[in-house]
């Protein structure tokens, strides 16, 4: 999950991200020490690489020196491989930690230690029980699965098996997929829907199907990498606008309409269509989209609206209907509604909900539905069961209680972090709560100190975020009890005092 979050932020930077709010809030002292920390790491990294090339002595020798004369390196030793080799490897124990339990509120982390080659971590047989503050288990279905979803999902396993072993357009479309697509459409307030076997692929495969040469995409600068790569593959012109800046969005739209497709000095040629793309909750900032204002601007200039609800559907809004419900926007005002099943629904894959003619077109044109194996029917049943619980269609109040818990837990945890004096990003009701660490040494230290105290967290640093943007990203669950969160906050407070992370109280943290 940490790697996925890192990729999202990195893609956002490449997409033309402006200065994020965390940069504006840091002190001069923090800015200097953060940049100095990276300069030291890069300087000594290059010194060690130079020594290795001259002497041939290095644990990374095969990467730095050709094995045979005239051989070209597979990886550029001075490019991204340098960062992995000299920075990430120093703190690689902070990521990709394996667990041997369900990804619920409490997990078991498998401990590791460095192997004899100095580059590979090996399991040492120890297991660390930890409170999980990093997984997307928003509604807690990983914790009460036996009681809530286990029965229907096991029955689906017996009936359908594990895999479709075929694309939806061939022989991979089963009754459970039809039920799921119909339920998604009703839940989202759209005419029809189509499901995919991967959330990332939902965006990266759908955008090229609906946008192309002559069309224009206007994308929030911090949009997820799946949106960014979908835009790149589409062949359409893509323009970013500063994150959540409505005035900036309108300015970009106006200028694009005035200029049109043609280069300056050529005959005017209008865009075939303009699509504005935003997210419900931005996964590295914890901020919600100002969807009402975005829609109003798009209506004014007759632009289409594409909303990625990966982190908001099922977790935001009184009935879990995401950013549209949260912002009071009617679903009919959104042209393309995208979401994933990996967060609130305890499954995998994603969906597109839209008018029926658009969904029919996507089923015939989208590479994901034409060539990829369809969503596992067992997973489809898990998602369908979760939808019914969230919607109250199971005849219980479990879904309503989960939605109330995720809201209360998220707001409580965020408020308490702010009271500590920590630099916290994001908006109220968002289950994603980033806290700024800034300095590269504090990124690794925070992760390790938390694990010592039986807290499992996700930390992120450059180049996944800007140099000055190192952070820990807490993900809160409805399954967290108030006692869990109080104990977690007590331990976080201890770590913050050790590492000087209370930036809102002092420039020195």
Short mmCIF file of C-alpha atoms in Angstrom, two decimals:
data_model
loop_
_atom_site.label_atom_id
_atom_site.label_comp_id
_atom_site.label_asym_id
_atom_site.label_seq_id
_atom_site.Cartn_x
_atom_site.Cartn_y
_atom_site.Cartn_z
CA UNK A 1 0.00 0.00 0.00
CA UNK A 2 2.90 2.35 0.77
CA UNK A 3 4.30 1.74 -2.70
CA UNK A 4 0.91 2.42 -4.29
CA UNK A 5 0.56 5.66 -2.36
CA UNK A 6 4.08 6.66 -3.36
CA UNK A 7 3.35 6.03 -7.03
CA UNK A 8 0.21 8.16 -6.81
CA UNK A 9 2.09 11.14 -5.43
CA UNK A 10 5.02 10.74 -7.81
CA UNK A 11 2.68 10.73 -10.79
CA UNK A 12 0.96 13.82 -9.44
CA UNK A 13 4.28 15.65 -9.33
CA UNK A 14 5.07 14.63 -12.89
CA UNK A 15 1.63 15.89 -13.86
CA UNK A 16 2.57 19.43 -12.95
CA UNK A 17 1.69 19.73 -9.28
CA UNK A 18 1.91 23.21 -7.79
CA UNK A 19 3.20 23.97 -4.33
CA UNK A 20 1.14 21.88 -1.88
CA UNK A 21 -0.18 23.24 1.37
CA UNK A 22 2.45 21.42 3.44
CA UNK A 23 5.23 23.42 1.71
CA UNK A 24 3.60 26.69 2.65
CA UNK A 25 3.35 25.67 6.30
CA UNK A 26 6.94 24.54 6.94
CA UNK A 27 9.47 26.74 8.70
CA UNK A 28 12.76 28.03 7.31
CA UNK A 29 14.60 25.70 9.70
CA UNK A 30 12.65 22.68 8.47
CA UNK A 31 13.21 23.62 4.83
CA UNK A 32 16.97 23.99 5.30
CA UNK A 33 17.47 20.80 7.33
CA UNK A 34 15.26 18.74 5.00
CA UNK A 35 17.14 19.79 1.87
CA UNK A 36 20.48 19.45 3.65
CA UNK A 37 19.58 15.90 4.66
CA UNK A 38 18.95 14.90 1.04
CA UNK A 39 22.10 16.68 -0.14
CA UNK A 40 24.20 14.67 2.30
CA UNK A 41 22.59 11.41 1.20
CA UNK A 42 23.09 12.17 -2.48
CA UNK A 43 26.68 13.35 -1.99
CA UNK A 44 27.85 10.28 -0.11
CA UNK A 45 25.83 8.04 -2.42
CA UNK A 46 27.80 9.33 -5.41
CA UNK A 47 31.08 9.04 -3.49
CA UNK A 48 30.37 5.38 -2.75
CA UNK A 49 29.34 4.72 -6.36
CA UNK A 50 32.58 6.27 -7.60
CA UNK A 51 34.62 4.18 -5.16
CA UNK A 52 32.78 1.04 -6.33
CA UNK A 53 33.49 1.75 -10.01
CA UNK A 54 37.19 2.36 -9.34
CA UNK A 55 37.81 -0.59 -7.01
CA UNK A 56 35.09 -3.02 -8.10
CA UNK A 57 34.19 -3.54 -4.44
CA UNK A 58 30.50 -3.01 -3.69
CA UNK A 59 27.41 -4.97 -2.73
CA UNK A 60 25.89 -3.36 -5.85
CA UNK A 61 28.80 -4.31 -8.14
CA UNK A 62 26.61 -6.13 -10.68
CA UNK A 63 24.43 -3.07 -10.99
CA UNK A 64 27.28 -0.57 -11.31
CA UNK A 65 29.75 -2.49 -13.47
CA UNK A 66 29.11 -4.54 -16.65
CA UNK A 67 29.52 -8.30 -16.19
CA UNK A 68 31.04 -8.61 -19.65
CA UNK A 69 32.90 -6.13 -21.81
CA UNK A 70 30.62 -4.01 -23.97
CA UNK A 71 27.44 -4.97 -22.07
CA UNK A 72 24.90 -2.21 -21.66
CA UNK A 73 23.39 -1.90 -18.16
CA UNK A 74 19.76 -2.98 -17.90
CA UNK A 75 19.14 -0.22 -15.34
CA UNK A 76 20.60 3.25 -15.63
CA UNK A 77 23.02 3.34 -12.66
CA UNK A 78 22.84 7.14 -12.52
CA UNK A 79 19.05 7.36 -12.88
CA UNK A 80 16.25 6.03 -10.72
CA UNK A 81 18.42 3.04 -9.78
CA UNK A 82 20.72 5.42 -7.87
CA UNK A 83 17.86 6.53 -5.65
CA UNK A 84 16.82 2.94 -4.94
CA UNK A 85 20.41 1.87 -4.32
CA UNK A 86 21.66 4.68 -2.12
CA UNK A 87 18.55 6.03 -0.43
CA UNK A 88 15.72 3.48 -0.39
CA UNK A 89 17.93 0.52 0.50
CA UNK A 90 19.04 2.35 3.64
CA UNK A 91 15.47 2.37 4.94
CA UNK A 92 13.86 -0.47 2.97
CA UNK A 93 12.68 -2.14 6.19
CA UNK A 94 10.04 0.62 6.44
CA UNK A 95 8.16 -0.66 3.38
CA UNK A 96 6.76 -3.93 2.00
CA UNK A 97 6.40 -5.38 5.48
CA UNK A 98 4.68 -8.77 5.15
CA UNK A 99 1.81 -9.67 7.45
CA UNK A 100 0.45 -13.11 8.39
CA UNK A 101 -3.10 -12.14 9.35
CA UNK A 102 -6.16 -10.47 7.94
CA UNK A 103 -5.61 -6.75 7.25
CA UNK A 104 -7.96 -5.74 10.04
CA UNK A 105 -7.63 -3.21 12.84
CA UNK A 106 -5.05 -5.48 14.48
CA UNK A 107 -2.48 -7.34 12.38
CA UNK A 108 0.58 -9.53 12.79
CA UNK A 109 3.70 -8.14 11.13
CA UNK A 110 6.43 -10.61 10.16
CA UNK A 111 9.76 -9.26 11.40
CA UNK A 112 12.80 -9.14 9.09
CA UNK A 113 16.53 -8.56 9.32
CA UNK A 114 19.19 -7.80 6.75
CA UNK A 115 20.63 -10.84 4.97
CA UNK A 116 24.37 -11.52 4.55
CA UNK A 117 24.46 -9.87 1.10
CA UNK A 118 23.57 -6.51 2.61
CA UNK A 119 20.72 -5.86 0.18
CA UNK A 120 17.97 -8.38 0.97
CA UNK A 121 15.75 -8.54 4.04
CA UNK A 122 15.10 -12.02 5.43
CA UNK A 123 12.29 -13.20 7.70
CA UNK A 124 13.63 -14.06 11.16
CA UNK A 125 10.62 -16.03 12.39
CA UNK A 126 9.37 -13.36 14.79
CA UNK A 127 5.86 -11.90 14.60
CA UNK A 128 4.99 -8.43 15.88
CA UNK A 129 1.35 -7.79 16.88
CA UNK A 130 0.41 -4.27 15.80
CA UNK A 131 -2.47 -1.84 15.54
CA UNK A 132 -3.04 -1.30 11.83
CA UNK A 133 -3.05 2.40 10.89
CA UNK A 134 -2.10 1.91 7.26
CA UNK A 135 -4.63 -0.29 5.44
CA UNK A 136 -7.65 0.80 3.41
CA UNK A 137 -9.97 -1.21 5.66
CA UNK A 138 -12.27 1.81 5.93
CA UNK A 139 -15.49 0.07 6.93
CA UNK A 140 -13.83 -2.78 8.79
CA UNK A 141 -15.03 -5.69 6.67
CA UNK A 142 -11.68 -7.40 7.24
CA UNK A 143 -12.52 -7.59 10.96
CA UNK A 144 -16.12 -8.87 10.97
CA UNK A 145 -15.98 -10.76 7.67
CA UNK A 146 -17.22 -14.04 9.13
CA UNK A 147 -20.34 -12.41 10.54
CA UNK A 148 -21.07 -10.00 7.69
CA UNK A 149 -19.85 -11.42 4.38
CA UNK A 150 -18.51 -14.91 5.00
CA UNK A 151 -21.67 -16.91 4.30
CA UNK A 152 -22.60 -15.44 0.87
CA UNK A 153 -18.97 -15.35 -0.27
CA UNK A 154 -18.34 -19.00 0.60
CA UNK A 155 -21.53 -19.94 -1.23
CA UNK A 156 -20.31 -18.01 -4.28
CA UNK A 157 -16.99 -19.83 -4.10
CA UNK A 158 -18.79 -23.17 -4.18
CA UNK A 159 -21.06 -22.08 -7.03
CA UNK A 160 -18.72 -20.09 -9.30
CA UNK A 161 -15.21 -21.04 -8.29
CA UNK A 162 -12.23 -18.69 -7.92
CA UNK A 163 -11.75 -17.26 -11.41
CA UNK A 164 -13.74 -16.48 -14.54
CA UNK A 165 -10.77 -17.64 -16.68
CA UNK A 166 -12.05 -15.46 -19.48
CA UNK A 167 -12.74 -11.88 -20.48
CA UNK A 168 -16.21 -10.48 -19.86
CA UNK A 169 -16.83 -10.27 -23.60
CA UNK A 170 -16.06 -13.96 -24.08
CA UNK A 171 -17.26 -16.38 -21.41
CA UNK A 172 -16.33 -14.50 -18.26
CA UNK A 173 -19.56 -12.64 -17.51
CA UNK A 174 -21.62 -14.40 -14.81
CA UNK A 175 -24.89 -13.63 -13.09
CA UNK A 176 -23.07 -12.23 -10.07
CA UNK A 177 -21.34 -9.68 -12.31
CA UNK A 178 -24.67 -8.59 -13.75
CA UNK A 179 -26.14 -8.21 -10.25
CA UNK A 180 -23.10 -6.22 -9.15
CA UNK A 181 -23.19 -3.86 -12.13
CA UNK A 182 -26.89 -3.21 -11.62
CA UNK A 183 -26.37 -2.55 -7.91
CA UNK A 184 -23.45 -0.21 -8.53
CA UNK A 185 -25.54 1.78 -11.01
CA UNK A 186 -28.44 2.12 -8.55
CA UNK A 187 -26.15 2.98 -5.64
CA UNK A 188 -24.37 5.67 -7.66
CA UNK A 189 -27.57 7.06 -9.16
CA UNK A 190 -26.61 6.31 -12.78
CA UNK A 191 -28.26 4.35 -15.58
CA UNK A 192 -25.63 1.64 -15.91
CA UNK A 193 -22.20 0.49 -14.76
CA UNK A 194 -19.34 -1.79 -15.79
CA UNK A 195 -16.88 -3.48 -13.41
CA UNK A 196 -13.16 -4.14 -13.85
CA UNK A 197 -10.74 -6.53 -12.19
CA UNK A 198 -8.30 -3.79 -11.15
CA UNK A 199 -8.83 -0.30 -9.78
CA UNK A 200 -5.74 1.14 -11.45
CA UNK A 201 -6.79 -0.37 -14.78
CA UNK A 202 -10.27 1.11 -14.47
CA UNK A 203 -8.82 4.59 -15.00
CA UNK A 204 -5.83 3.76 -17.18
CA UNK A 205 -7.98 1.74 -19.62
CA UNK A 206 -11.18 3.80 -19.60
CA UNK A 207 -9.66 7.22 -20.32
CA UNK A 208 -8.03 6.16 -23.63
CA UNK A 209 -11.37 4.65 -24.68
CA UNK A 210 -13.32 7.89 -24.30
CA UNK A 211 -10.67 10.55 -25.01
CA UNK A 212 -8.32 10.86 -27.97
CA UNK A 213 -6.63 13.17 -30.45
CA UNK A 214 -8.38 16.52 -30.70
CA UNK A 215 -9.88 16.31 -27.22
CA UNK A 216 -8.68 18.05 -24.05
CA UNK A 217 -8.30 16.73 -20.51
CA UNK A 218 -8.00 19.22 -17.65
CA UNK A 219 -6.73 17.37 -14.62
CA UNK A 220 -6.16 18.28 -10.97
CA UNK A 221 -2.38 18.50 -10.43
CA UNK A 222 -2.49 15.91 -7.63
CA UNK A 223 -4.59 13.30 -9.40
CA UNK A 224 -3.65 9.64 -8.96
CA UNK A 225 -1.10 7.97 -11.22
CA UNK A 226 -3.80 5.82 -12.81
CA UNK A 227 -5.51 8.97 -14.06
CA UNK A 228 -2.21 10.48 -15.15
CA UNK A 229 -1.16 7.42 -17.13
CA UNK A 230 -4.64 7.08 -18.62
CA UNK A 231 -4.34 10.66 -19.87
CA UNK A 232 -0.92 9.94 -21.38
CA UNK A 233 -2.18 6.85 -23.18
CA UNK A 234 -5.27 8.59 -24.53
CA UNK A 235 -3.41 10.78 -27.00
CA UNK A 236 -5.44 13.78 -25.85
CA UNK A 237 -3.95 17.09 -24.83
CA UNK A 238 -3.70 17.25 -21.02
CA UNK A 239 -3.50 20.45 -18.97
CA UNK A 240 -3.15 20.45 -15.16
CA UNK A 241 -4.68 22.99 -12.82
CA UNK A 242 -3.44 23.79 -9.33
CA UNK A 243 -4.82 21.35 -6.78
CA UNK A 244 -8.37 22.21 -5.63
CA UNK A 245 -8.03 25.73 -7.07
CA UNK A 246 -11.39 26.52 -8.66
CA UNK A 247 -10.29 29.92 -9.96
CA UNK A 248 -7.26 28.23 -11.49
CA UNK A 249 -9.49 25.59 -13.09
CA UNK A 250 -11.69 28.25 -14.68
CA UNK A 251 -8.66 30.13 -15.93
CA UNK A 252 -7.21 27.00 -17.58
CA UNK A 253 -10.57 26.20 -19.22
CA UNK A 254 -11.00 29.73 -20.57
CA UNK A 255 -7.50 29.89 -21.99
CA UNK A 256 -7.84 26.43 -23.57
CA UNK A 257 -11.14 27.34 -25.23
CA UNK A 258 -9.75 30.60 -26.55
CA UNK A 259 -6.63 28.99 -27.97
CA UNK A 260 -8.26 25.79 -29.27
CA UNK A 261 -6.32 22.91 -30.79
CA UNK A 262 -4.27 24.88 -33.29
CA UNK A 263 -0.84 26.30 -32.43
CA UNK A 264 -0.56 30.06 -32.05
CA UNK A 265 -0.76 31.76 -35.42
CA UNK A 266 -2.74 28.96 -37.08
CA UNK A 267 -6.42 28.89 -37.99
CA UNK A 268 -8.66 28.39 -34.95
CA UNK A 269 -9.83 24.83 -34.38
CA UNK A 270 -12.03 24.02 -31.35
CA UNK A 271 -11.51 20.98 -29.13
CA UNK A 272 -13.77 18.04 -29.94
CA UNK A 273 -14.58 17.79 -26.22
CA UNK A 274 -13.18 18.87 -22.85
CA UNK A 275 -13.14 16.58 -19.80
CA UNK A 276 -12.30 17.81 -16.28
CA UNK A 277 -10.92 15.09 -13.99
CA UNK A 278 -10.89 15.26 -10.18
CA UNK A 279 -10.87 12.89 -7.20
CA UNK A 280 -13.32 12.59 -4.33
CA UNK A 281 -10.60 12.22 -1.67
CA UNK A 282 -6.97 12.82 -2.60
CA UNK A 283 -5.11 9.86 -1.15
CA UNK A 284 -1.85 11.62 -0.25
CA UNK A 285 -3.42 14.82 1.08
CA UNK A 286 -6.62 13.53 2.72
CA UNK A 287 -8.45 16.45 1.16
CA UNK A 288 -11.92 16.32 -0.36
CA UNK A 289 -12.71 17.81 -3.72
CA UNK A 290 -14.84 20.97 -3.89
CA UNK A 291 -17.11 19.13 -6.28
CA UNK A 292 -19.99 21.62 -6.23
CA UNK A 293 -17.72 24.40 -7.47
CA UNK A 294 -16.03 22.12 -10.03
CA UNK A 295 -19.39 21.10 -11.50
CA UNK A 296 -20.61 24.71 -11.63
CA UNK A 297 -17.52 25.78 -13.58
CA UNK A 298 -17.84 22.81 -15.95
CA UNK A 299 -21.49 23.61 -16.61
CA UNK A 300 -20.59 27.20 -17.37
CA UNK A 301 -18.13 26.16 -20.07
CA UNK A 302 -19.91 22.97 -21.21
CA UNK A 303 -17.14 20.59 -20.07
CA UNK A 304 -17.64 16.98 -19.06
CA UNK A 305 -16.86 15.86 -15.49
CA UNK A 306 -14.96 12.68 -14.53
CA UNK A 307 -14.80 11.90 -10.79
CA UNK A 308 -12.50 9.27 -9.27
CA UNK A 309 -14.09 8.03 -6.05
CA UNK A 310 -11.51 5.41 -5.13
CA UNK A 311 -11.22 6.64 -1.52
CA UNK A 312 -14.60 8.32 -1.08
CA UNK A 313 -17.22 5.81 -2.28
CA UNK A 314 -18.51 3.81 0.65
CA UNK A 315 -16.61 5.91 3.20
CA UNK A 316 -17.89 9.46 2.71
CA UNK A 317 -21.41 10.82 2.97
CA UNK A 318 -24.27 9.93 5.29
CA UNK A 319 -25.18 6.78 3.33
CA UNK A 320 -21.71 6.12 1.93
CA UNK A 321 -22.44 7.46 -1.55
CA UNK A 322 -19.21 9.37 -1.66
CA UNK A 323 -18.24 12.85 -2.69
CA UNK A 324 -21.50 13.62 -4.52
CA UNK A 325 -23.49 13.06 -1.35
CA UNK A 326 -20.87 14.83 0.78
CA UNK A 327 -20.95 17.94 -1.43
CA UNK A 328 -24.66 17.88 -2.26
CA UNK A 329 -24.15 17.25 -5.97
CA UNK A 330 -26.73 15.22 -7.88
CA UNK A 331 -25.12 12.23 -9.65
CA UNK A 332 -26.84 13.30 -12.86
CA UNK A 333 -24.45 16.28 -12.93
CA UNK A 334 -21.44 13.95 -13.18
CA UNK A 335 -20.75 12.39 -16.57
CA UNK A 336 -18.33 9.63 -15.53
CA UNK A 337 -18.24 8.22 -12.00
CA UNK A 338 -15.32 5.94 -11.23
CA UNK A 339 -14.63 4.04 -8.02
CA UNK A 340 -12.73 1.08 -6.62
CA UNK A 341 -13.74 -1.86 -4.47
CA UNK A 342 -10.42 -2.23 -2.65
CA UNK A 343 -11.14 0.23 0.16
CA UNK A 344 -14.62 0.33 1.67
CA UNK A 345 -15.85 -2.96 0.20
CA UNK A 346 -13.09 -5.36 1.19
CA UNK A 347 -12.63 -6.58 -2.37
CA UNK A 348 -10.66 -5.63 -5.47
CA UNK A 349 -11.28 -4.06 -8.86
CA UNK A 350 -13.21 -0.98 -9.87
CA UNK A 351 -16.22 0.37 -11.74
CA UNK A 352 -17.41 3.05 -14.13
CA UNK A 353 -20.97 4.32 -13.71
CA UNK A 354 -22.52 6.56 -16.36
CA UNK A 355 -25.35 6.81 -18.88
CA UNK A 356 -26.21 3.50 -20.55
CA UNK A 357 -24.94 4.53 -23.97
CA UNK A 358 -21.52 5.33 -22.46
CA UNK A 359 -21.34 2.00 -20.62
CA UNK A 360 -22.37 0.10 -23.74
CA UNK A 361 -19.62 1.89 -25.65
CA UNK A 362 -17.02 1.07 -22.97
CA UNK A 363 -17.93 -2.62 -22.95
CA UNK A 364 -17.32 -2.68 -26.69
CA UNK A 365 -14.23 -0.45 -26.77
CA UNK A 366 -12.40 -0.72 -23.45
CA UNK A 367 -9.29 -2.93 -23.51
CA UNK A 368 -9.87 -3.95 -19.89
CA UNK A 369 -13.23 -5.57 -20.64
CA UNK A 370 -12.22 -6.92 -24.04
CA UNK A 371 -8.91 -8.55 -23.18
CA UNK A 372 -8.56 -8.81 -19.40
CA UNK A 373 -9.97 -11.66 -17.33
CA UNK A 374 -13.13 -10.51 -15.60
CA UNK A 375 -13.39 -9.83 -11.88
CA UNK A 376 -13.32 -12.99 -9.75
CA UNK A 377 -16.95 -14.05 -9.10
CA UNK A 378 -16.10 -14.76 -5.46
CA UNK A 379 -14.74 -11.24 -5.05
CA UNK A 380 -17.78 -9.88 -6.92
CA UNK A 381 -20.02 -11.54 -4.32
CA UNK A 382 -17.93 -9.99 -1.52
CA UNK A 383 -18.44 -6.53 -3.05
CA UNK A 384 -22.15 -7.11 -3.67
CA UNK A 385 -22.64 -8.26 -0.06
CA UNK A 386 -20.77 -5.20 1.22
CA UNK A 387 -22.96 -2.91 -0.90
CA UNK A 388 -26.11 -4.47 0.55
CA UNK A 389 -24.81 -4.01 4.09
CA UNK A 390 -23.79 -0.38 3.49
CA UNK A 391 -27.17 0.28 1.86
CA UNK A 392 -29.12 -1.41 4.66
CA UNK A 393 -30.58 -3.90 2.18
CA UNK A 394 -29.55 -6.75 4.50
CA UNK A 395 -32.18 -5.58 6.99
CA UNK A 396 -29.65 -4.52 9.65
CA UNK A 397 -28.08 -1.27 10.85
CA UNK A 398 -24.54 -2.61 10.44
CA UNK A 399 -23.80 -0.43 7.43
CA UNK A 400 -25.18 2.70 9.07
CA UNK A 401 -23.16 1.99 12.21
CA UNK A 402 -19.98 1.46 10.20
CA UNK A 403 -20.44 4.78 8.38
CA UNK A 404 -20.99 6.59 11.67
CA UNK A 405 -17.89 4.95 13.17
CA UNK A 406 -15.55 5.79 10.30
CA UNK A 407 -16.63 9.43 10.46
CA UNK A 408 -16.31 9.70 14.24
CA UNK A 409 -12.99 7.84 14.37
CA UNK A 410 -11.45 9.90 11.56
CA UNK A 411 -12.46 13.24 13.00
CA UNK A 412 -11.38 12.24 16.53
CA UNK A 413 -7.94 11.07 15.40
CA UNK A 414 -7.34 14.14 13.23
CA UNK A 415 -8.43 16.52 15.99
CA UNK A 416 -6.17 14.89 18.57
CA UNK A 417 -3.15 15.02 16.28
CA UNK A 418 -3.76 18.74 15.78
CA UNK A 419 -4.05 19.23 19.55
CA UNK A 420 -0.60 17.65 19.89
CA UNK A 421 0.77 20.36 17.64
CA UNK A 422 1.42 18.13 14.65
CA UNK A 423 1.21 19.46 11.08
CA UNK A 424 -1.85 17.59 9.77
CA UNK A 425 -3.27 17.75 6.25
CA UNK A 426 -6.74 16.95 4.97
CA UNK A 427 -10.38 17.73 5.58
CA UNK A 428 -12.95 16.67 8.15
CA UNK A 429 -14.67 13.29 7.56
CA UNK A 430 -11.77 11.98 5.43
CA UNK A 431 -10.38 8.64 6.70
CA UNK A 432 -7.00 9.55 5.16
CA UNK A 433 -4.96 11.62 7.63
CA UNK A 434 -1.45 12.66 6.53
CA UNK A 435 0.93 14.10 9.16
CA UNK A 436 4.05 15.93 8.03
CA UNK A 437 7.51 14.57 8.90
CA UNK A 438 9.54 16.62 6.36
CA UNK A 439 13.09 15.46 7.17
CA UNK A 440 14.26 12.24 5.43
CA UNK A 441 15.82 10.83 8.59
CA UNK A 442 12.55 11.31 10.47
CA UNK A 443 10.63 9.32 7.85
CA UNK A 444 12.47 6.09 8.66
CA UNK A 445 12.78 6.87 12.37
CA UNK A 446 9.05 7.46 12.73
CA UNK A 447 8.19 4.15 11.05
CA UNK A 448 10.67 2.19 13.16
CA UNK A 449 9.75 3.85 16.45
CA UNK A 450 6.06 3.20 15.80
CA UNK A 451 6.68 -0.48 15.05
CA UNK A 452 8.64 -0.76 18.32
CA UNK A 453 5.45 0.41 20.00
CA UNK A 454 3.30 -2.04 18.02
CA UNK A 455 1.90 0.51 15.58
CA UNK A 456 1.92 -0.31 11.85
CA UNK A 457 2.05 2.88 9.76
CA UNK A 458 2.77 3.93 6.17
CA UNK A 459 5.44 6.60 5.62
CA UNK A 460 6.27 8.34 2.34
CA UNK A 461 9.26 10.41 1.21
CA UNK A 462 10.87 11.88 -1.91
CA UNK A 463 10.67 11.27 -4.81
CA UNK A 464 7.19 9.92 -4.10
CA UNK A 465 6.36 13.36 -2.69
CA UNK A 466 8.33 16.60 -3.05
CA UNK A 467 11.65 16.89 -1.18
CA UNK A 468 9.93 18.92 1.53
CA UNK A 469 6.83 16.67 1.65
CA UNK A 470 7.83 13.62 3.74
CA UNK A 471 4.87 12.37 5.71
CA UNK A 472 3.13 9.52 7.50
CA UNK A 473 -0.30 8.67 6.15
CA UNK A 474 -2.70 7.30 8.73
CA UNK A 475 -5.75 5.40 7.41
CA UNK A 476 -8.54 5.09 9.94
CA UNK A 477 -11.10 2.28 10.06
CA UNK A 478 -14.60 1.84 11.42
CA UNK A 479 -13.19 -1.25 13.15
CA UNK A 480 -10.88 0.84 15.35
CA UNK A 481 -12.25 1.12 18.86
CA UNK A 482 -11.89 4.40 20.72
CA UNK A 483 -9.50 2.66 23.14
CA UNK A 484 -7.34 1.62 20.16
CA UNK A 485 -7.11 5.17 18.92
CA UNK A 486 -6.39 6.62 22.36
CA UNK A 487 -3.55 4.13 22.86
CA UNK A 488 -2.24 4.85 19.36
CA UNK A 489 -2.29 8.61 19.99
CA UNK A 490 -0.43 8.12 23.26
CA UNK A 491 2.32 6.25 21.42
CA UNK A 492 2.38 8.73 18.53
CA UNK A 493 2.80 11.52 21.07
CA UNK A 494 5.83 9.71 22.52
CA UNK A 495 7.39 9.38 19.06
CA UNK A 496 6.62 12.99 18.19
CA UNK A 497 8.46 14.16 21.32
CA UNK A 498 11.48 11.99 20.54
CA UNK A 499 11.68 13.10 16.89
CA UNK A 500 10.54 16.71 17.38
CA UNK A 501 7.51 16.55 15.10
CA UNK A 502 5.19 19.09 16.71
CA UNK A 503 5.77 21.70 14.02
CA UNK A 504 2.67 23.72 14.85
CA UNK A 505 4.10 24.49 18.32
CA UNK A 506 7.69 25.20 17.38
CA UNK A 507 9.74 25.78 14.25
CA UNK A 508 12.08 23.09 15.57
CA UNK A 509 9.28 20.56 15.99
#
